Amino acid sequence: MTVKCPHKYTAVKFSTHGSFDVTTENNMLIAKSFGSFNLEGAIDYCNAIKRAVEHINHSAFGVLIDLTEFEGCTPDGWQEVNKLTDFLLTTNMKSKAIVASSAFTVAAASSVYQKGLQINTRAFEDLNEATDWLNKELGNQ
């Protein structure tokens, strides 16, 4: 006996949620996130970081992740960020600083960004302290 479903289902493409700025300065990649991210926003964020890495991966570099205006991410979006972390572990990334204004955000991000114990990673509440630490780690001072 064959049962036919009377409904046809199609994949739905959602609009991007969340915004970000990704810049590079010398041997530092700076990624700042704003708002709440869905899968599409997380994919865009990760792709922007990968493109930026192409410009600084010729030598050791550091990553500064600014989550002070980040509000959250869907579970499938976090999976994309997890893949990004795997990618970064194959590059010349030396150190990573995570800046967040709440303990919850630090804990959520750290569960993803703490992969790869060979990368020196620290969490901060102050952007200037994070930048100073990362510059010292990279020998910029």
PDB file of N, CA and C in Angstrom, residues 48-137:
ATOM      1  N   ALA A  48      32.941  35.876   5.973  1.00  0.00           N
ATOM      2  CA  ALA A  48      33.697  37.125   6.040  1.00  0.00           C
ATOM      3  C   ALA A  48      35.008  36.916   6.789  1.00  0.00           C
ATOM      4  N   ILE A  49      34.972  36.147   7.857  1.00  0.00           N
ATOM      5  CA  ILE A  49      36.197  35.870   8.609  1.00  0.00           C
ATOM      6  C   ILE A  49      37.161  35.050   7.755  1.00  0.00           C
ATOM      7  N   LYS A  50      36.667  34.053   7.057  1.00  0.00           N
ATOM      8  CA  LYS A  50      37.543  33.241   6.198  1.00  0.00           C
ATOM      9  C   LYS A  50      38.213  34.103   5.125  1.00  0.00           C
ATOM     10  N   ARG A  51      37.463  35.028   4.541  1.00  0.00           N
ATOM     11  CA  ARG A  51      38.050  35.922   3.528  1.00  0.00           C
ATOM     12  C   ARG A  51      39.124  36.812   4.153  1.00  0.00           C
ATOM     13  N   ALA A  52      38.885  37.308   5.360  1.00  0.00           N
ATOM     14  CA  ALA A  52      39.864  38.159   6.034  1.00  0.00           C
ATOM     15  C   ALA A  52      41.130  37.381   6.374  1.00  0.00           C
ATOM     16  N   VAL A  53      40.969  36.115   6.760  1.00  0.00           N
ATOM     17  CA  VAL A  53      42.131  35.286   7.093  1.00  0.00           C
ATOM     18  C   VAL A  53      43.050  35.143   5.887  1.00  0.00           C
ATOM     19  N   GLU A  54      42.489  35.097   4.692  1.00  0.00           N
ATOM     20  CA  GLU A  54      43.310  34.988   3.483  1.00  0.00           C
ATOM     21  C   GLU A  54      44.334  36.112   3.394  1.00  0.00           C
ATOM     22  N   HIS A  55      44.021  37.287   3.945  1.00  0.00           N
ATOM     23  CA  HIS A  55      44.909  38.445   3.858  1.00  0.00           C
ATOM     24  C   HIS A  55      46.000  38.456   4.924  1.00  0.00           C
ATOM     25  N   ILE A  56      45.818  37.750   6.034  1.00  0.00           N
ATOM     26  CA  ILE A  56      46.798  37.826   7.122  1.00  0.00           C
ATOM     27  C   ILE A  56      47.397  36.477   7.497  1.00  0.00           C
ATOM     28  N   ASN A  57      47.049  35.429   6.809  1.00  0.00           N
ATOM     29  CA  ASN A  57      47.476  34.083   7.186  1.00  0.00           C
ATOM     30  C   ASN A  57      48.924  33.780   6.788  1.00  0.00           C
ATOM     31  N   HIS A  58      49.627  34.751   6.209  1.00  0.00           N
ATOM     32  CA  HIS A  58      51.012  34.529   5.788  1.00  0.00           C
ATOM     33  C   HIS A  58      51.957  34.402   6.983  1.00  0.00           C
ATOM     34  N   SER A  59      51.541  34.876   8.160  1.00  0.00           N
ATOM     35  CA  SER A  59      52.338  34.735   9.381  1.00  0.00           C
ATOM     36  C   SER A  59      51.386  34.603  10.566  1.00  0.00           C
ATOM     37  N   ALA A  60      51.950  34.440  11.740  1.00  0.00           N
ATOM     38  CA  ALA A  60      51.126  34.279  12.942  1.00  0.00           C
ATOM     39  C   ALA A  60      50.209  35.492  13.113  1.00  0.00           C
ATOM     40  N   PHE A  61      48.967  35.232  13.464  1.00  0.00           N
ATOM     41  CA  PHE A  61      48.003  36.317  13.678  1.00  0.00           C
ATOM     42  C   PHE A  61      47.129  36.004  14.876  1.00  0.00           C
ATOM     43  N   GLY A  62      46.460  37.034  15.358  1.00  0.00           N
ATOM     44  CA  GLY A  62      45.544  36.894  16.475  1.00  0.00           C
ATOM     45  C   GLY A  62      44.140  37.268  16.052  1.00  0.00           C
ATOM     46  N   VAL A  63      43.168  36.793  16.825  1.00  0.00           N
ATOM     47  CA  VAL A  63      41.760  37.073  16.544  1.00  0.00           C
ATOM     48  C   VAL A  63      41.149  37.724  17.777  1.00  0.00           C
ATOM     49  N   LEU A  64      40.487  38.844  17.561  1.00  0.00           N
ATOM     50  CA  LEU A  64      39.761  39.539  18.609  1.00  0.00           C
ATOM     51  C   LEU A  64      38.280  39.436  18.276  1.00  0.00           C
ATOM     52  N   ILE A  65      37.533  38.741  19.116  1.00  0.00           N
ATOM     53  CA  ILE A  65      36.103  38.540  18.898  1.00  0.00           C
ATOM     54  C   ILE A  65      35.352  39.414  19.899  1.00  0.00           C
ATOM     55  N   ASP A  66      34.701  40.444  19.393  1.00  0.00           N
ATOM     56  CA  ASP A  66      33.983  41.404  20.233  1.00  0.00           C
ATOM     57  C   ASP A  66      32.495  41.047  20.240  1.00  0.00           C
ATOM     58  N   LEU A  67      32.033  40.548  21.371  1.00  0.00           N
ATOM     59  CA  LEU A  67      30.635  40.143  21.525  1.00  0.00           C
ATOM     60  C   LEU A  67      29.868  41.076  22.464  1.00  0.00           C
ATOM     61  N   THR A  68      30.372  42.293  22.651  1.00  0.00           N
ATOM     62  CA  THR A  68      29.727  43.206  23.597  1.00  0.00           C
ATOM     63  C   THR A  68      28.339  43.640  23.148  1.00  0.00           C
ATOM     64  N   GLU A  69      28.039  43.550  21.849  1.00  0.00           N
ATOM     65  CA  GLU A  69      26.706  43.903  21.357  1.00  0.00           C
ATOM     66  C   GLU A  69      26.007  42.706  20.708  1.00  0.00           C
ATOM     67  N   PHE A  70      26.523  41.527  20.966  1.00  0.00           N
ATOM     68  CA  PHE A  70      25.970  40.271  20.464  1.00  0.00           C
ATOM     69  C   PHE A  70      24.827  39.850  21.378  1.00  0.00           C
ATOM     70  N   GLU A  71      23.712  39.393  20.781  1.00  0.00           N
ATOM     71  CA  GLU A  71      22.544  39.014  21.582  1.00  0.00           C
ATOM     72  C   GLU A  71      22.247  37.521  21.564  1.00  0.00           C
ATOM     73  N   GLY A  72      22.839  36.776  20.654  1.00  0.00           N
ATOM     74  CA  GLY A  72      22.596  35.345  20.626  1.00  0.00           C
ATOM     75  C   GLY A  72      22.639  34.783  19.221  1.00  0.00           C
ATOM     76  N   CYS A  73      22.482  33.457  19.168  1.00  0.00           N
ATOM     77  CA  CYS A  73      22.559  32.758  17.886  1.00  0.00           C
ATOM     78  C   CYS A  73      21.728  31.485  17.972  1.00  0.00           C
ATOM     79  N   THR A  74      21.134  31.108  16.857  1.00  0.00           N
ATOM     80  CA  THR A  74      20.368  29.868  16.811  1.00  0.00           C
ATOM     81  C   THR A  74      21.321  28.678  16.903  1.00  0.00           C
ATOM     82  N   PRO A  75      20.832  27.519  17.330  1.00  0.00           N
ATOM     83  CA  PRO A  75      21.712  26.352  17.422  1.00  0.00           C
ATOM     84  C   PRO A  75      22.407  25.998  16.104  1.00  0.00           C
ATOM     85  N   ASP A  76      21.699  26.091  14.980  1.00  0.00           N
ATOM     86  CA  ASP A  76      22.349  25.774  13.705  1.00  0.00           C
ATOM     87  C   ASP A  76      23.385  26.838  13.330  1.00  0.00           C
ATOM     88  N   GLY A  77      23.180  28.053  13.786  1.00  0.00           N
ATOM     89  CA  GLY A  77      24.180  29.099  13.585  1.00  0.00           C
ATOM     90  C   GLY A  77      25.444  28.822  14.379  1.00  0.00           C
ATOM     91  N   TRP A  78      25.284  28.354  15.624  1.00  0.00           N
ATOM     92  CA  TRP A  78      26.448  27.989  16.436  1.00  0.00           C
ATOM     93  C   TRP A  78      27.231  26.852  15.784  1.00  0.00           C
ATOM     94  N   GLN A  79      26.534  25.953  15.115  1.00  0.00           N
ATOM     95  CA  GLN A  79      27.234  24.860  14.415  1.00  0.00           C
ATOM     96  C   GLN A  79      28.142  25.418  13.328  1.00  0.00           C
ATOM     97  N   GLU A  80      27.705  26.459  12.633  1.00  0.00           N
ATOM     98  CA  GLU A  80      28.553  27.098  11.617  1.00  0.00           C
ATOM     99  C   GLU A  80      29.777  27.743  12.256  1.00  0.00           C
ATOM    100  N   VAL A  81      29.576  28.392  13.402  1.00  0.00           N
ATOM    101  CA  VAL A  81      30.699  29.012  14.103  1.00  0.00           C
ATOM    102  C   VAL A  81      31.663  27.927  14.576  1.00  0.00           C
ATOM    103  N   ASN A  82      31.135  26.792  14.966  1.00  0.00           N
ATOM    104  CA  ASN A  82      31.969  25.663  15.374  1.00  0.00           C
ATOM    105  C   ASN A  82      32.855  25.205  14.203  1.00  0.00           C
ATOM    106  N   LYS A  83      32.284  25.169  13.000  1.00  0.00           N
ATOM    107  CA  LYS A  83      33.061  24.810  11.808  1.00  0.00           C
ATOM    108  C   LYS A  83      34.130  25.859  11.529  1.00  0.00           C
ATOM    109  N   LEU A  84      33.798  27.121  11.777  1.00  0.00           N
ATOM    110  CA  LEU A  84      34.772  28.191  11.601  1.00  0.00           C
ATOM    111  C   LEU A  84      35.958  27.983  12.537  1.00  0.00           C
ATOM    112  N   THR A  85      35.667  27.614  13.771  1.00  0.00           N
ATOM    113  CA  THR A  85      36.739  27.359  14.734  1.00  0.00           C
ATOM    114  C   THR A  85      37.634  26.232  14.244  1.00  0.00           C
ATOM    115  N   ASP A  86      37.041  25.186  13.698  1.00  0.00           N
ATOM    116  CA  ASP A  86      37.843  24.090  13.122  1.00  0.00           C
ATOM    117  C   ASP A  86      38.739  24.620  12.003  1.00  0.00           C
ATOM    118  N   PHE A  87      38.194  25.477  11.141  1.00  0.00           N
ATOM    119  CA  PHE A  87      38.974  26.075  10.061  1.00  0.00           C
ATOM    120  C   PHE A  87      40.134  26.894  10.623  1.00  0.00           C
ATOM    121  N   LEU A  88      39.863  27.741  11.631  1.00  0.00           N
ATOM    122  CA  LEU A  88      40.901  28.600  12.194  1.00  0.00           C
ATOM    123  C   LEU A  88      42.056  27.790  12.782  1.00  0.00           C
ATOM    124  N   LEU A  89      41.752  26.595  13.264  1.00  0.00           N
ATOM    125  CA  LEU A  89      42.805  25.749  13.824  1.00  0.00           C
ATOM    126  C   LEU A  89      43.771  25.229  12.754  1.00  0.00           C
ATOM    127  N   THR A  90      43.406  25.370  11.492  1.00  0.00           N
ATOM    128  CA  THR A  90      44.288  24.945  10.398  1.00  0.00           C
ATOM    129  C   THR A  90      45.107  26.114   9.846  1.00  0.00           C
ATOM    130  N   THR A  91      44.976  27.283  10.451  1.00  0.00           N
ATOM    131  CA  THR A  91      45.660  28.487   9.983  1.00  0.00           C
ATOM    132  C   THR A  91      46.827  28.818  10.905  1.00  0.00           C
ATOM    133  N   ASN A  92      47.402  29.992  10.712  1.00  0.00           N
ATOM    134  CA  ASN A  92      48.504  30.465  11.551  1.00  0.00           C
ATOM    135  C   ASN A  92      48.029  31.270  12.756  1.00  0.00           C
ATOM    136  N   MET A  93      46.775  31.073  13.177  1.00  0.00           N
ATOM    137  CA  MET A  93      46.253  31.786  14.338  1.00  0.00           C
ATOM    138  C   MET A  93      47.052  31.387  15.572  1.00  0.00           C
ATOM    139  N   LYS A  94      47.536  32.381  16.295  1.00  0.00           N
ATOM    140  CA  LYS A  94      48.342  32.138  17.494  1.00  0.00           C
ATOM    141  C   LYS A  94      47.540  32.328  18.776  1.00  0.00           C
ATOM    142  N   SER A  95      46.758  33.394  18.833  1.00  0.00           N
ATOM    143  CA  SER A  95      46.026  33.739  20.052  1.00  0.00           C
ATOM    144  C   SER A  95      44.657  34.288  19.698  1.00  0.00           C
ATOM    145  N   LYS A  96      43.759  34.181  20.687  1.00  0.00           N
ATOM    146  CA  LYS A  96      42.383  34.626  20.465  1.00  0.00           C
ATOM    147  C   LYS A  96      41.876  35.273  21.745  1.00  0.00           C
ATOM    148  N   ALA A  97      41.288  36.457  21.612  1.00  0.00           N
ATOM    149  CA  ALA A  97      40.677  37.161  22.740  1.00  0.00           C
ATOM    150  C   ALA A  97      39.187  37.290  22.466  1.00  0.00           C
ATOM    151  N   ILE A  98      38.383  36.958  23.463  1.00  0.00           N
ATOM    152  CA  ILE A  98      36.931  37.081  23.367  1.00  0.00           C
ATOM    153  C   ILE A  98      36.498  38.156  24.357  1.00  0.00           C
ATOM    154  N   VAL A  99      35.755  39.141  23.867  1.00  0.00           N
ATOM    155  CA  VAL A  99      35.274  40.220  24.727  1.00  0.00           C
ATOM    156  C   VAL A  99      33.761  40.144  24.767  1.00  0.00           C
ATOM    157  N   ALA A 100      33.215  40.088  25.983  1.00  0.00           N
ATOM    158  CA  ALA A 100      31.762  40.038  26.149  1.00  0.00           C
ATOM    159  C   ALA A 100      31.394  40.771  27.425  1.00  0.00           C
ATOM    160  N   SER A 101      30.197  41.321  27.451  1.00  0.00           N
ATOM    161  CA  SER A 101      29.757  42.109  28.600  1.00  0.00           C
ATOM    162  C   SER A 101      28.980  41.292  29.629  1.00  0.00           C
ATOM    163  N   SER A 102      28.656  40.050  29.321  1.00  0.00           N
ATOM    164  CA  SER A 102      27.930  39.232  30.294  1.00  0.00           C
ATOM    165  C   SER A 102      28.586  37.863  30.439  1.00  0.00           C
ATOM    166  N   ALA A 103      28.485  37.320  31.631  1.00  0.00           N
ATOM    167  CA  ALA A 103      29.057  36.002  31.899  1.00  0.00           C
ATOM    168  C   ALA A 103      28.382  34.938  31.039  1.00  0.00           C
ATOM    169  N   PHE A 104      27.082  35.099  30.773  1.00  0.00           N
ATOM    170  CA  PHE A 104      26.362  34.132  29.951  1.00  0.00           C
ATOM    171  C   PHE A 104      26.928  34.102  28.531  1.00  0.00           C
ATOM    172  N   THR A 105      27.159  35.288  27.964  1.00  0.00           N
ATOM    173  CA  THR A 105      27.701  35.350  26.605  1.00  0.00           C
ATOM    174  C   THR A 105      29.093  34.745  26.560  1.00  0.00           C
ATOM    175  N   VAL A 106      29.911  35.029  27.554  1.00  0.00           N
ATOM    176  CA  VAL A 106      31.251  34.447  27.603  1.00  0.00           C
ATOM    177  C   VAL A 106      31.156  32.924  27.661  1.00  0.00           C
ATOM    178  N   ALA A 107      30.261  32.401  28.500  1.00  0.00           N
ATOM    179  CA  ALA A 107      30.124  30.946  28.626  1.00  0.00           C
ATOM    180  C   ALA A 107      29.642  30.314  27.324  1.00  0.00           C
ATOM    181  N   ALA A 108      28.639  30.924  26.679  1.00  0.00           N
ATOM    182  CA  ALA A 108      28.113  30.375  25.425  1.00  0.00           C
ATOM    183  C   ALA A 108      29.169  30.413  24.333  1.00  0.00           C
ATOM    184  N   ALA A 109      29.854  31.529  24.195  1.00  0.00           N
ATOM    185  CA  ALA A 109      30.874  31.651  23.153  1.00  0.00           C
ATOM    186  C   ALA A 109      32.067  30.761  23.456  1.00  0.00           C
ATOM    187  N   SER A 110      32.448  30.679  24.707  1.00  0.00           N
ATOM    188  CA  SER A 110      33.614  29.878  25.068  1.00  0.00           C
ATOM    189  C   SER A 110      33.405  28.409  24.759  1.00  0.00           C
ATOM    190  N   SER A 111      32.171  27.935  24.872  1.00  0.00           N
ATOM    191  CA  SER A 111      31.917  26.526  24.574  1.00  0.00           C
ATOM    192  C   SER A 111      32.227  26.214  23.121  1.00  0.00           C
ATOM    193  N   VAL A 112      32.103  27.197  22.255  1.00  0.00           N
ATOM    194  CA  VAL A 112      32.412  27.016  20.840  1.00  0.00           C
ATOM    195  C   VAL A 112      33.848  27.430  20.552  1.00  0.00           C
ATOM    196  N   TYR A 113      34.239  28.611  21.043  1.00  0.00           N
ATOM    197  CA  TYR A 113      35.530  29.177  20.679  1.00  0.00           C
ATOM    198  C   TYR A 113      36.710  28.573  21.438  1.00  0.00           C
ATOM    199  N   GLN A 114      36.487  27.764  22.453  1.00  0.00           N
ATOM    200  CA  GLN A 114      37.590  27.211  23.240  1.00  0.00           C
ATOM    201  C   GLN A 114      38.226  25.977  22.616  1.00  0.00           C
ATOM    202  N   LYS A 115      37.728  25.517  21.497  1.00  0.00           N
ATOM    203  CA  LYS A 115      38.330  24.368  20.830  1.00  0.00           C
ATOM    204  C   LYS A 115      39.795  24.619  20.555  1.00  0.00           C
ATOM    205  N   GLY A 116      40.566  23.574  20.536  1.00  0.00           N
ATOM    206  CA  GLY A 116      41.955  23.698  20.147  1.00  0.00           C
ATOM    207  C   GLY A 116      42.790  24.324  21.239  1.00  0.00           C
ATOM    208  N   LEU A 117      43.111  23.546  22.221  1.00  0.00           N
ATOM    209  CA  LEU A 117      43.847  24.069  23.358  1.00  0.00           C
ATOM    210  C   LEU A 117      45.224  24.592  22.973  1.00  0.00           C
ATOM    211  N   GLN A 118      45.699  24.280  21.756  1.00  0.00           N
ATOM    212  CA  GLN A 118      46.989  24.806  21.331  1.00  0.00           C
ATOM    213  C   GLN A 118      46.923  26.304  21.043  1.00  0.00           C
ATOM    214  N   ILE A 119      45.723  26.852  20.963  1.00  0.00           N
ATOM    215  CA  ILE A 119      45.552  28.279  20.730  1.00  0.00           C
ATOM    216  C   ILE A 119      45.326  28.949  22.082  1.00  0.00           C
ATOM    217  N   ASN A 120      46.148  29.938  22.397  1.00  0.00           N
ATOM    218  CA  ASN A 120      46.012  30.662  23.646  1.00  0.00           C
ATOM    219  C   ASN A 120      44.769  31.543  23.560  1.00  0.00           C
ATOM    220  N   THR A 121      43.775  31.274  24.405  1.00  0.00           N
ATOM    221  CA  THR A 121      42.499  31.983  24.370  1.00  0.00           C
ATOM    222  C   THR A 121      42.183  32.556  25.733  1.00  0.00           C
ATOM    223  N   ARG A 122      41.751  33.816  25.754  1.00  0.00           N
ATOM    224  CA  ARG A 122      41.324  34.446  27.004  1.00  0.00           C
ATOM    225  C   ARG A 122      40.044  35.223  26.782  1.00  0.00           C
ATOM    226  N   ALA A 123      39.233  35.287  27.824  1.00  0.00           N
ATOM    227  CA  ALA A 123      37.993  36.060  27.788  1.00  0.00           C
ATOM    228  C   ALA A 123      38.178  37.332  28.610  1.00  0.00           C
ATOM    229  N   PHE A 124      37.593  38.407  28.117  1.00  0.00           N
ATOM    230  CA  PHE A 124      37.702  39.717  28.765  1.00  0.00           C
ATOM    231  C   PHE A 124      36.334  40.392  28.799  1.00  0.00           C
ATOM    232  N   GLU A 125      36.195  41.339  29.720  1.00  0.00           N
ATOM    233  CA  GLU A 125      35.008  42.188  29.739  1.00  0.00           C
ATOM    234  C   GLU A 125      35.326  43.570  29.177  1.00  0.00           C
ATOM    235  N   ASP A 126      36.616  43.885  29.026  1.00  0.00           N
ATOM    236  CA  ASP A 126      37.045  45.196  28.559  1.00  0.00           C
ATOM    237  C   ASP A 126      37.794  45.061  27.233  1.00  0.00           C
ATOM    238  N   LEU A 127      37.350  45.782  26.225  1.00  0.00           N
ATOM    239  CA  LEU A 127      37.941  45.710  24.893  1.00  0.00           C
ATOM    240  C   LEU A 127      39.393  46.162  24.876  1.00  0.00           C
ATOM    241  N   ASN A 128      39.708  47.218  25.613  1.00  0.00           N
ATOM    242  CA  ASN A 128      41.091  47.703  25.639  1.00  0.00           C
ATOM    243  C   ASN A 128      42.033  46.681  26.259  1.00  0.00           C
ATOM    244  N   GLU A 129      41.603  46.039  27.338  1.00  0.00           N
ATOM    245  CA  GLU A 129      42.430  45.000  27.967  1.00  0.00           C
ATOM    246  C   GLU A 129      42.653  43.842  27.002  1.00  0.00           C
ATOM    247  N   ALA A 130      41.614  43.455  26.284  1.00  0.00           N
ATOM    248  CA  ALA A 130      41.732  42.351  25.327  1.00  0.00           C
ATOM    249  C   ALA A 130      42.698  42.710  24.208  1.00  0.00           C
ATOM    250  N   THR A 131      42.584  43.938  23.701  1.00  0.00           N
ATOM    251  CA  THR A 131      43.463  44.382  22.627  1.00  0.00           C
ATOM    252  C   THR A 131      44.912  44.433  23.098  1.00  0.00           C
ATOM    253  N   ASP A 132      45.137  44.970  24.297  1.00  0.00           N
ATOM    254  CA  ASP A 132      46.496  45.029  24.847  1.00  0.00           C
ATOM    255  C   ASP A 132      47.087  43.632  25.005  1.00  0.00           C
ATOM    256  N   TRP A 133      46.289  42.706  25.572  1.00  0.00           N
ATOM    257  CA  TRP A 133      46.773  41.340  25.764  1.00  0.00           C
ATOM    258  C   TRP A 133      47.113  40.692  24.426  1.00  0.00           C
ATOM    259  N   LEU A 134      46.228  40.851  23.443  1.00  0.00           N
ATOM    260  CA  LEU A 134      46.455  40.218  22.143  1.00  0.00           C
ATOM    261  C   LEU A 134      47.690  40.819  21.466  1.00  0.00           C
ATOM    262  N   ASN A 135      47.872  42.127  21.561  1.00  0.00           N
ATOM    263  CA  ASN A 135      49.076  42.747  21.000  1.00  0.00           C
ATOM    264  C   ASN A 135      50.344  42.200  21.650  1.00  0.00           C
ATOM    265  N   LYS A 136      50.331  42.007  22.961  1.00  0.00           N
ATOM    266  CA  LYS A 136      51.490  41.438  23.657  1.00  0.00           C
ATOM    267  C   LYS A 136      51.739  40.004  23.190  1.00  0.00           C
ATOM    268  N   GLU A 137      50.663  39.226  23.049  1.00  0.00           N
ATOM    269  CA  GLU A 137      50.796  37.843  22.600  1.00  0.00           C
ATOM    270  C   GLU A 137      51.414  37.762  21.201  1.00  0.00           C
TER     271      GLU A 137
END
